[in-house]
CSV table of C-alpha atoms in Angstrom, one decimal:
chain,number,residue,atom,x,y,z
A,3,MET,CA,-9.7,6.0,17.4
A,4,LYS,CA,-11.7,4.0,14.9
A,5,ALA,CA,-11.2,6.6,12.2
A,6,TRP,CA,-7.4,6.8,13.0
A,7,THR,CA,-7.1,3.1,12.7
A,8,SER,CA,-8.9,3.0,9.3
A,9,TRP,CA,-6.8,5.9,8.1
A,10,THR,CA,-3.6,4.2,9.1
A,11,ALA,CA,-4.5,0.8,7.6
A,12,PHE,CA,-5.5,2.4,4.2
A,13,HIS,CA,-2.7,5.0,4.1
A,14,PRO,CA,-0.6,4.7,0.9
A,15,GLN,CA,2.6,4.3,2.9
A,16,THR,CA,1.3,1.4,5.0
A,17,ILE,CA,2.7,-1.8,3.8
A,18,LEU,CA,1.9,-5.4,4.6
A,19,ALA,CA,4.9,-7.0,3.0
A,20,TYR,CA,5.4,-10.7,2.0
A,21,ALA,CA,8.3,-10.1,-0.4
A,22,MET,CA,11.3,-7.9,-0.9
A,23,ASN,CA,13.2,-7.3,-4.1
A,24,GLY,CA,11.1,-9.9,-5.9
A,25,HIS,CA,11.8,-12.7,-3.4
A,26,PRO,CA,9.8,-14.1,-0.5
A,27,LEU,CA,10.5,-12.2,2.7
A,28,ALA,CA,13.4,-13.8,4.7
A,29,VAL,CA,13.1,-14.5,8.5
A,30,PRO,CA,15.7,-11.7,9.4
A,31,HIS,CA,13.3,-9.3,7.6
A,32,GLY,CA,10.2,-10.5,9.4
A,33,ALA,CA,9.0,-13.5,7.3
A,34,PRO,CA,6.5,-14.6,6.4
A,35,ILE,CA,4.8,-11.2,6.6
A,36,ARG,CA,5.8,-7.8,8.0
A,37,LEU,CA,3.9,-4.7,8.7
A,38,ARG,CA,5.4,-1.3,7.9
A,39,VAL,CA,3.7,1.9,8.9
A,40,GLU,CA,6.1,4.5,7.4
A,41,ARG,CA,4.4,7.4,9.1
A,42,GLN,CA,5.1,5.9,12.6
A,43,LEU,CA,8.4,6.1,14.5
A,44,GLY,CA,10.5,3.0,14.6
A,45,TYR,CA,9.6,1.8,18.1
A,46,LYS,CA,6.0,1.5,16.8
A,47,GLN,CA,6.9,-0.8,14.0
A,48,ALA,CA,6.1,-4.5,14.4
A,49,LYS,CA,8.8,-6.7,12.8
A,50,TYR,CA,7.0,-10.0,13.2
A,51,VAL,CA,3.2,-10.2,12.8
A,52,MET,CA,1.9,-12.8,15.1
A,53,ARG,CA,-1.8,-12.3,14.2
A,54,LEU,CA,-4.2,-9.8,12.8
A,55,GLU,CA,-7.3,-8.8,14.7
A,56,LEU,CA,-9.8,-6.4,13.5
A,57,VAL,CA,-11.8,-4.5,16.1
A,58,ASP,CA,-14.1,-1.5,16.2
A,59,ARG,CA,-12.9,-0.3,19.6
A,60,PHE,CA,-9.9,-0.6,22.0
A,61,ASP,CA,-11.4,-0.2,25.5
A,62,LYS,CA,-11.7,-4.0,26.1
A,63,MET,CA,-8.2,-4.8,24.8
A,64,GLY,CA,-5.1,-4.8,27.0
A,65,GLY,CA,-5.1,-1.5,28.9
A,66,GLY,CA,-7.8,-0.1,26.6
A,67,LYS,CA,-5.7,2.5,24.9
A,68,GLY,CA,-4.9,0.9,21.5
A,69,GLY,CA,-1.6,-0.9,21.9
A,70,PHE,CA,1.4,-2.1,23.9
A,71,TRP,CA,3.1,1.3,24.0
A,72,GLU,CA,-0.1,3.3,24.4
A,73,ASP,CA,-1.0,1.3,27.4
A,74,ARG,CA,2.3,2.3,28.9
A,75,GLY,CA,1.7,6.1,28.4
A,76,TYR,CA,3.2,6.7,25.0
A,77,GLU,CA,1.3,8.9,22.6
A,78,TRP,CA,-0.9,6.9,20.2
A,79,TYR,CA,0.4,8.7,17.2
A,80,ALA,CA,4.2,9.2,17.7
A,81,GLY,CA,4.6,9.8,14.0
A,82,ILE,CA,6.5,12.0,11.7
């Protein structure tokens, strides 16, 4: 999973946005910062970033599978 996480974070289509069309991001669009992972399906997109936490493994977080949806049985990738 560590390699997948690094690949996703550094993928050219992954965006940590703080502005849109030259203006600061508005609250309806996820202000002050929004994460877009274009290769993931919509339900995997976080509109509001509450915090960023960098980890080297998932087994001690939540259900140990890498995220909210993964802990509930959804595929970790679920991408295009």
